[in-house]
mmCIF file of C-alpha atoms in Angstrom:
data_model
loop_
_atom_site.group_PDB
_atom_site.id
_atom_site.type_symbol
_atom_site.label_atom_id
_atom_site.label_comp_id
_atom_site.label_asym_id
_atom_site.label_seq_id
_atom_site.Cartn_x
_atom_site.Cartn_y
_atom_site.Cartn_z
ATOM 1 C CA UNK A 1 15.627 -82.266 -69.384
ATOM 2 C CA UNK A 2 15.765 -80.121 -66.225
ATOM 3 C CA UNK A 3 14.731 -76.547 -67.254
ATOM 4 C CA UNK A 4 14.091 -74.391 -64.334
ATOM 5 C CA UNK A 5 13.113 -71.175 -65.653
ATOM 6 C CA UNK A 6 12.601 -67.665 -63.571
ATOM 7 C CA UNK A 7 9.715 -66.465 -64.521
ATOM 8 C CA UNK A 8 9.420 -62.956 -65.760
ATOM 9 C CA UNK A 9 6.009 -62.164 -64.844
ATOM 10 C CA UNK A 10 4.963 -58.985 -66.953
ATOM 11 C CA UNK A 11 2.318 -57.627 -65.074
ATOM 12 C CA UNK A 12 2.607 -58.687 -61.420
ATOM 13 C CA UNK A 13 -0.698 -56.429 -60.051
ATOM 14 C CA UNK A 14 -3.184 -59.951 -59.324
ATOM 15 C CA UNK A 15 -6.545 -59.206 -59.948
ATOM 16 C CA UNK A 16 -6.268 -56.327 -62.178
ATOM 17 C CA UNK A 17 -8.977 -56.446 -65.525
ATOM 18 C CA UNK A 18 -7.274 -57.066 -68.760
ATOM 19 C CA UNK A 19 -7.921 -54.085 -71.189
ATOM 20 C CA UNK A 20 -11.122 -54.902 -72.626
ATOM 21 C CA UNK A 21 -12.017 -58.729 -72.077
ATOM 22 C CA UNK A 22 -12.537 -59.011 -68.262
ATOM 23 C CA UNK A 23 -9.831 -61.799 -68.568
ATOM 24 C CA UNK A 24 -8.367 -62.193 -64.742
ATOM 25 C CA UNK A 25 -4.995 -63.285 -64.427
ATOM 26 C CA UNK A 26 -3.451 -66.127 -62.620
ATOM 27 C CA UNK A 27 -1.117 -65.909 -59.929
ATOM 28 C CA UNK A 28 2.281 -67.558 -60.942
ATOM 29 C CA UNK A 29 3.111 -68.583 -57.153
ATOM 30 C CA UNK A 30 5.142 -71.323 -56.747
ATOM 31 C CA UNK A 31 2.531 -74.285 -57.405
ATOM 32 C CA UNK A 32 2.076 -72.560 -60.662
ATOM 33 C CA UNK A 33 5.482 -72.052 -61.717
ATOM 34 C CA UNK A 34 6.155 -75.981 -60.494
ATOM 35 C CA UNK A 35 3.196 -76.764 -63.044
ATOM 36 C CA UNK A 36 4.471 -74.267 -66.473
ATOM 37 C CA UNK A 37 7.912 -76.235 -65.408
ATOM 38 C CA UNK A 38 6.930 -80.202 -65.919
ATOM 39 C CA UNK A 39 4.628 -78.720 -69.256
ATOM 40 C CA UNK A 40 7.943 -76.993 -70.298
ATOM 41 C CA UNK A 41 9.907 -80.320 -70.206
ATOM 42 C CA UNK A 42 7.009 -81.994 -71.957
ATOM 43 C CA UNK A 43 7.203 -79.835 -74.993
ATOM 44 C CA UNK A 44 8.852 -80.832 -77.979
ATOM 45 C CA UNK A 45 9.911 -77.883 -80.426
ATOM 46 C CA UNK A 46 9.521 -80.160 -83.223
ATOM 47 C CA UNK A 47 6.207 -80.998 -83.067
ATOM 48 C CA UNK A 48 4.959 -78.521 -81.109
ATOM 49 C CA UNK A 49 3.027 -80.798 -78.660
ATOM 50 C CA UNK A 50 3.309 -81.732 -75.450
ATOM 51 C CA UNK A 51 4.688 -85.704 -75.238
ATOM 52 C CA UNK A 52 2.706 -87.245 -72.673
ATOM 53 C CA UNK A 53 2.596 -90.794 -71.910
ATOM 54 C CA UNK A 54 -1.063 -91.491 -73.449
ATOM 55 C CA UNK A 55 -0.663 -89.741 -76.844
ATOM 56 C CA UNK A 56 1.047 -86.806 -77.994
ATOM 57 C CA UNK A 57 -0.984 -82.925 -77.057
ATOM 58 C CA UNK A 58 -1.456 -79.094 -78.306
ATOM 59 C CA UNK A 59 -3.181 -75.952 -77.096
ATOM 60 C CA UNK A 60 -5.320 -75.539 -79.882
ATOM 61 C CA UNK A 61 -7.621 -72.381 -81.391
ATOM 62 C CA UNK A 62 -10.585 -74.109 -79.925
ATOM 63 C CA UNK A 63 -8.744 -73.857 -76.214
ATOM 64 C CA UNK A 64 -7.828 -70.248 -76.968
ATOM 65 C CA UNK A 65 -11.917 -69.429 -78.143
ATOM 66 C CA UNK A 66 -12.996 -70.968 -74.910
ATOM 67 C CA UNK A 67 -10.551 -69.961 -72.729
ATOM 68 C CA UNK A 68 -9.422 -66.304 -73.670
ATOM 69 C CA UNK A 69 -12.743 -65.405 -75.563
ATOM 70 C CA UNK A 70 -10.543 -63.939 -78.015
ATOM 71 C CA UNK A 71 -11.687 -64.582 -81.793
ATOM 72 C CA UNK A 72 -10.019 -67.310 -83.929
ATOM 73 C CA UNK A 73 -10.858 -65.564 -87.492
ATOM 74 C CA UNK A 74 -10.706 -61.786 -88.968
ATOM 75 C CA UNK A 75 -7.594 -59.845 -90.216
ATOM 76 C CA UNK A 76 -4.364 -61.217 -90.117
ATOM 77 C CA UNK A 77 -2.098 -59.564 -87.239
ATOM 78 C CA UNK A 78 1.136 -58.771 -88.814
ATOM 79 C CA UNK A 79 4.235 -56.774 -88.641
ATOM 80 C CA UNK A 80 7.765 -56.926 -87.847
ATOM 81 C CA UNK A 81 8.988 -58.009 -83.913
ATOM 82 C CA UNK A 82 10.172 -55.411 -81.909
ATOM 83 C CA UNK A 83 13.338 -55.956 -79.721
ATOM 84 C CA UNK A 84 14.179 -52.744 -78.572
ATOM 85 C CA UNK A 85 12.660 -49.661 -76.177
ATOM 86 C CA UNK A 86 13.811 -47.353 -78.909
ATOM 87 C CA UNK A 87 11.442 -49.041 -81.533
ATOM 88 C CA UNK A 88 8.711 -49.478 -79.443
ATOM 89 C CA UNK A 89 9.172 -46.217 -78.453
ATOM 90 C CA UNK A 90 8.733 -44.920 -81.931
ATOM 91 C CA UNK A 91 5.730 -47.057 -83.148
ATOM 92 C CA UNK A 92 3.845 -45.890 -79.941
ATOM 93 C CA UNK A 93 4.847 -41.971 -81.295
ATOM 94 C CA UNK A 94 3.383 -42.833 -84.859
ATOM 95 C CA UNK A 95 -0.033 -44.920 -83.105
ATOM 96 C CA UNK A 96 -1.075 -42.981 -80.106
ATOM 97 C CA UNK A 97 0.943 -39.587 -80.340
ATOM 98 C CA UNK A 98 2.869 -40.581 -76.896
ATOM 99 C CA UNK A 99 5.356 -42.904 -76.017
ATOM 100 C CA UNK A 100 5.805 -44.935 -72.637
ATOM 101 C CA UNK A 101 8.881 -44.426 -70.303
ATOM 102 C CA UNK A 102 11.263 -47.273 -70.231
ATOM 103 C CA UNK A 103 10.051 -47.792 -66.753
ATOM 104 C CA UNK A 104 6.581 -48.525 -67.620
ATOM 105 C CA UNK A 105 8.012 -51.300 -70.150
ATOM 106 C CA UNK A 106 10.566 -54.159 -69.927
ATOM 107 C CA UNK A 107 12.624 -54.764 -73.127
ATOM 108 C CA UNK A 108 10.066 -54.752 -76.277
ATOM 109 C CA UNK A 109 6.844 -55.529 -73.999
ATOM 110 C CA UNK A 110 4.693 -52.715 -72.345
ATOM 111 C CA UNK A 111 3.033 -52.796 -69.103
ATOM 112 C CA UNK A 112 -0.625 -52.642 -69.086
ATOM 113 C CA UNK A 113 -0.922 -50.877 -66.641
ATOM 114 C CA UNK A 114 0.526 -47.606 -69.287
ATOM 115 C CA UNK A 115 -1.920 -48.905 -71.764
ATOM 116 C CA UNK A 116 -4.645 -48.698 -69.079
ATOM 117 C CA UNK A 117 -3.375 -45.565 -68.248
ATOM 118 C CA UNK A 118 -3.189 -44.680 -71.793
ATOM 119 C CA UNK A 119 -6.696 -45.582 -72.726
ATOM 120 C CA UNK A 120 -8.295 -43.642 -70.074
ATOM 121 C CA UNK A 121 -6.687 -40.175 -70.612
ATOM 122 C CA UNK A 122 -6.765 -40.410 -74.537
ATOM 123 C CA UNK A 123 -9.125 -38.566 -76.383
ATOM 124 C CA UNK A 124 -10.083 -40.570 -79.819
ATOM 125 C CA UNK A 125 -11.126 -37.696 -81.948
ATOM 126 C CA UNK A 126 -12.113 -41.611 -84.911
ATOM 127 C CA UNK A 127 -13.230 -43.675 -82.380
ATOM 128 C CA UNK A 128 -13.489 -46.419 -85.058
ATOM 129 C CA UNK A 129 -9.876 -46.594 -84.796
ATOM 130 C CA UNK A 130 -11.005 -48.418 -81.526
ATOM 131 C CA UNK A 131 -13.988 -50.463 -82.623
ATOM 132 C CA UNK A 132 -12.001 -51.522 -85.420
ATOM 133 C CA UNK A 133 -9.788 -53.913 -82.790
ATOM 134 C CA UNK A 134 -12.407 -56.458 -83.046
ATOM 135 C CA UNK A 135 -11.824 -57.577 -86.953
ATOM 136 C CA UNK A 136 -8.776 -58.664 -86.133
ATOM 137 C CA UNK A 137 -8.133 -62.494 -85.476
ATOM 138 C CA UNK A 138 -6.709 -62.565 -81.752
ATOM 139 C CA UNK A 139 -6.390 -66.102 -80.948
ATOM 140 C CA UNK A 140 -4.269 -67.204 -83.541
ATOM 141 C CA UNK A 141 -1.919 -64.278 -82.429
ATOM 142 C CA UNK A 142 -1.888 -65.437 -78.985
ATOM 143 C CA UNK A 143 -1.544 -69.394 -79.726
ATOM 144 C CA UNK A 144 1.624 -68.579 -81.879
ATOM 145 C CA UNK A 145 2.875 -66.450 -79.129
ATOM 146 C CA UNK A 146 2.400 -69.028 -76.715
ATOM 147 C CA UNK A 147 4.070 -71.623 -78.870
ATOM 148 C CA UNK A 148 7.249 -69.278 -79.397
ATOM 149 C CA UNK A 149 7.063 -68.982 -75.809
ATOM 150 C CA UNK A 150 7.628 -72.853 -75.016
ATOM 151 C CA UNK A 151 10.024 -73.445 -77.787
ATOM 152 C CA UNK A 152 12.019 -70.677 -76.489
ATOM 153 C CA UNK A 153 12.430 -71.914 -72.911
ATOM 154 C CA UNK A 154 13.006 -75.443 -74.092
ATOM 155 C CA UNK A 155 16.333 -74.454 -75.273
ATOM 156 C CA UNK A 156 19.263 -74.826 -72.472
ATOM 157 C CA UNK A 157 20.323 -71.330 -72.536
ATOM 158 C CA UNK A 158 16.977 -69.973 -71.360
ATOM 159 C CA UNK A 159 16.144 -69.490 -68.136
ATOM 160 C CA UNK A 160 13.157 -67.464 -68.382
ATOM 161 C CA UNK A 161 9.336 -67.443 -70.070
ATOM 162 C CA UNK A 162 6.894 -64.852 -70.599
ATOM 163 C CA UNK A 163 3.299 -64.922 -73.179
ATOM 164 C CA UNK A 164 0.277 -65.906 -72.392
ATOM 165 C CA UNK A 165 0.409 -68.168 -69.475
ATOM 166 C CA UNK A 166 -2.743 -67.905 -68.181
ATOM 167 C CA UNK A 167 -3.947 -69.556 -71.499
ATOM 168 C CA UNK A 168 -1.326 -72.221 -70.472
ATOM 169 C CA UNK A 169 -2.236 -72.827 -66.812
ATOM 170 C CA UNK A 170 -6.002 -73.046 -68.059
ATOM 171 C CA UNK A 171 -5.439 -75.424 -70.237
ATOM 172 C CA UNK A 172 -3.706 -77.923 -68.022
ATOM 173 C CA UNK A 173 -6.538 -78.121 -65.513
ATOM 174 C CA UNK A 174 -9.420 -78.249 -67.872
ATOM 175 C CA UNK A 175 -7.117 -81.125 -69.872
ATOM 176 C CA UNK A 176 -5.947 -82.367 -66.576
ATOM 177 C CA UNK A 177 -8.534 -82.068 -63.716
ATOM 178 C CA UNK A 178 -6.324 -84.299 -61.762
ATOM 179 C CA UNK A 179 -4.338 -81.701 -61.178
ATOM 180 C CA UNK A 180 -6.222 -78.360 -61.091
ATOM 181 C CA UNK A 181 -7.535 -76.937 -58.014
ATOM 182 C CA UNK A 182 -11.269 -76.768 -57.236
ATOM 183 C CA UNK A 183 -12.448 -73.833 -59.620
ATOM 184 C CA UNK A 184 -14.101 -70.828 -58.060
ATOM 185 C CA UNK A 185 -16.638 -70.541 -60.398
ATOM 186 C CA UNK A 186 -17.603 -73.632 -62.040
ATOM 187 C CA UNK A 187 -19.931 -71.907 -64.674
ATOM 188 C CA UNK A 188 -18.475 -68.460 -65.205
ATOM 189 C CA UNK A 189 -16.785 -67.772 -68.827
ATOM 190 C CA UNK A 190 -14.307 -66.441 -69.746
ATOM 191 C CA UNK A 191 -13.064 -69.998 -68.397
ATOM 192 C CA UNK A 192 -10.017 -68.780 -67.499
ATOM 193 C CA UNK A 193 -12.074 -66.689 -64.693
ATOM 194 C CA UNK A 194 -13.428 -69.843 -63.240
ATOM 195 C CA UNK A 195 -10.040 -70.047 -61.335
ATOM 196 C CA UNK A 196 -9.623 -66.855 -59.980
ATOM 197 C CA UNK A 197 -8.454 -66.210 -56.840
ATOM 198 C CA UNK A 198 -8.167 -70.411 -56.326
ATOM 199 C CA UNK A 199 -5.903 -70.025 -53.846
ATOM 200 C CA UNK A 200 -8.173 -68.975 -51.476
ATOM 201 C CA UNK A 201 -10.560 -71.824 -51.581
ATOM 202 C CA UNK A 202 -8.305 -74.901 -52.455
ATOM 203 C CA UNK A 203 -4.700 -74.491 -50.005
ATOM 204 C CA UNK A 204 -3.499 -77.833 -50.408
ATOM 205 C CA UNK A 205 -2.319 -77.392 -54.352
ATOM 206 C CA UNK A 206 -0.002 -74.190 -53.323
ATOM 207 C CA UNK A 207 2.458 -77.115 -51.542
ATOM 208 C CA UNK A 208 2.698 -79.017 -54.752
ATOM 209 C CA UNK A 209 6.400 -79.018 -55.883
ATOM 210 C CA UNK A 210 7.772 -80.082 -59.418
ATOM 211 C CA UNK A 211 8.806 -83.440 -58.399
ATOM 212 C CA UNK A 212 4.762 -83.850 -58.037
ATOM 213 C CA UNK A 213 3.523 -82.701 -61.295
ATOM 214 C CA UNK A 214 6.634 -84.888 -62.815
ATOM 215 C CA UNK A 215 5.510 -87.941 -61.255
ATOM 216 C CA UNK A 216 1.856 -86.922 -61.709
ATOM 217 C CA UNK A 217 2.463 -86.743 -65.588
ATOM 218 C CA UNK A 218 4.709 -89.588 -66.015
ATOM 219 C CA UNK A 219 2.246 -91.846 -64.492
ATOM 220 C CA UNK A 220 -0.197 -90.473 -66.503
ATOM 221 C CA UNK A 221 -3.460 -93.252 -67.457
ATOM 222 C CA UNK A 222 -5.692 -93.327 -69.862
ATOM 223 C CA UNK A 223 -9.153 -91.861 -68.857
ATOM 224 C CA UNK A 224 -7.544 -88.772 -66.755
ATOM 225 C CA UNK A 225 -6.715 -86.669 -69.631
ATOM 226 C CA UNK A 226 -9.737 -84.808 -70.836
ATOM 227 C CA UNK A 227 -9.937 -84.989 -74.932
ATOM 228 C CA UNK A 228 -13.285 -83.371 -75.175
ATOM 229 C CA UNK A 229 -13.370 -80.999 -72.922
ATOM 230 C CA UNK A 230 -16.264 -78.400 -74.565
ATOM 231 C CA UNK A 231 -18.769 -81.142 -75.319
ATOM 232 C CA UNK A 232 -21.847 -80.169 -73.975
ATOM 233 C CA UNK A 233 -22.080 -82.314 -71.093
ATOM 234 C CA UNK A 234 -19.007 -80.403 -70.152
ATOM 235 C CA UNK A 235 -19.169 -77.104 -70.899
ATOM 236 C CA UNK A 236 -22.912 -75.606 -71.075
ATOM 237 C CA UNK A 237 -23.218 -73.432 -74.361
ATOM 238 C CA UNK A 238 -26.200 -71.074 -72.719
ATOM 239 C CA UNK A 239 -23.328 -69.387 -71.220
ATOM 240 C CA UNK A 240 -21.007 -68.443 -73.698
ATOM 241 C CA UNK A 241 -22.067 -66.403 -76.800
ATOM 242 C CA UNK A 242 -22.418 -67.976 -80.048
ATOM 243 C CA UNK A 243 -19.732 -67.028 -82.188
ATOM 244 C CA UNK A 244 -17.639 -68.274 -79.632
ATOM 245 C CA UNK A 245 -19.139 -71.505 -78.890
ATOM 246 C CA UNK A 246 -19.027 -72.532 -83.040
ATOM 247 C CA UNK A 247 -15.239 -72.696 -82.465
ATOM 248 C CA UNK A 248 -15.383 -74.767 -79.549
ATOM 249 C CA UNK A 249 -17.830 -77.772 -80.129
ATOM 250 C CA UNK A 250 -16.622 -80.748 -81.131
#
């Protein structure tokens, strides 16, 4: 299956803070974009796993947790999906009392850098309406998205992929070391941070081409995929906070 997607990157400002988690993202260049390609023609709608030649895989909860930081229980995140400016336009009238301009969003998704924008200038008369974020169960939110994500761009008439990639990217080199570049900063968490700004250490994986990670993964051994990845002689727990780390041992 040759799908070569163009990516639609939604927030293309590198090195920018995420709202409230400190979650850096990575730079889809095109090593990265080779790499999301050969996952993409791994996954398998059906199953939703990756078919690799050892056994059949999944970003799980326990990869989001460790990854992301973002919580794995709490209140269900519901509601219906928006598809147009005009209802995201109205649903950001009845939340915040403003609404973005169509330039600061692109179809149903806004930019963050409005909602940066947006959180600095805006005075919170409850500002429990804010603390109250936090009861609300993130990662499973985020793994479905990412999941609707690859079963989208598996079918033929898609040629583009948005959601959480940096969960994606992270995954692969913590599951497939093989492959990563050298992290940055081998014991910083959010894990996802340990690989910012890689290209600046580790030059060599920013020539890597599709044709590489297909070979790579189709010759694929036993041994060089990582199954436990957050065992402690892996990950050290004195670093990452405790309601966090419960999700992610094995």
């Amino acid at each position: 299956m040759d799908v070569l997607p163009a990516y639609d990157v939604r927030d293309k400002e590198i090195g920018r803070r995420d709202l409230e988690k400190g979650i850096w993202t990575v730079q889809l260049d095109e090593f990265t974009k080779a790499l999301v390609n050969a996952l993409v023609e791994r996954w398998h709608p059906d199953t939703h796993t990756f078919h690799l030649p050892v056994s059949k895989c999944a970003v799980t909860l326990k990869d989001v947790a460790v990854i992301l930081g973002l919580p794995t229980d709490g209140l269900p995140i519901t509601g219906m999906t928006m598809n147009s400016f005009e209802a995201l336009e109205a649903e950001c009238l009845q939340q915040f009392g403003v609404a973005p301009r169509k330039s600061d969003c692109r179809v149903s998704c806004i930019k963050l850098t409005w909602l940066r924008d947006l959180k600095a200038r805006l005075q919170l008369v409850d500002e429990t309406s804010i603390q109250s974020i936090g009861q609300y169960s993130w990662g499973p939110a985020c793994l479905a998205l990412l999941y609707r994500s690859l079963c989208r761009v598996s079918r033929f008439d898609c040629k583009e992929i948005d959601g959480p990639l940096t969960l994606l990217l992270t995954w692969a080199w913590i599951r497939l070391p093989y492959l990563a570049s050298v992290p940055r900063k081998p014991r910083c968490f959010l894990l996802a941070n340990r690989w910012h700004n890689w290209e600046r250490g580790d030059r060599r994986f920013r020539y890597f081409t599709l044709e590489h990670f297909r070979k790579a993964l189709d010759d694929l051994q036993e041994g060089q995929f990582v199954w436990l990845a957050y065992v402690v002689d892996r990950l050290d727990p004195d670093i990452i906070s405790a309601g966090i780390y419960m999700h992610s041992v094995v």
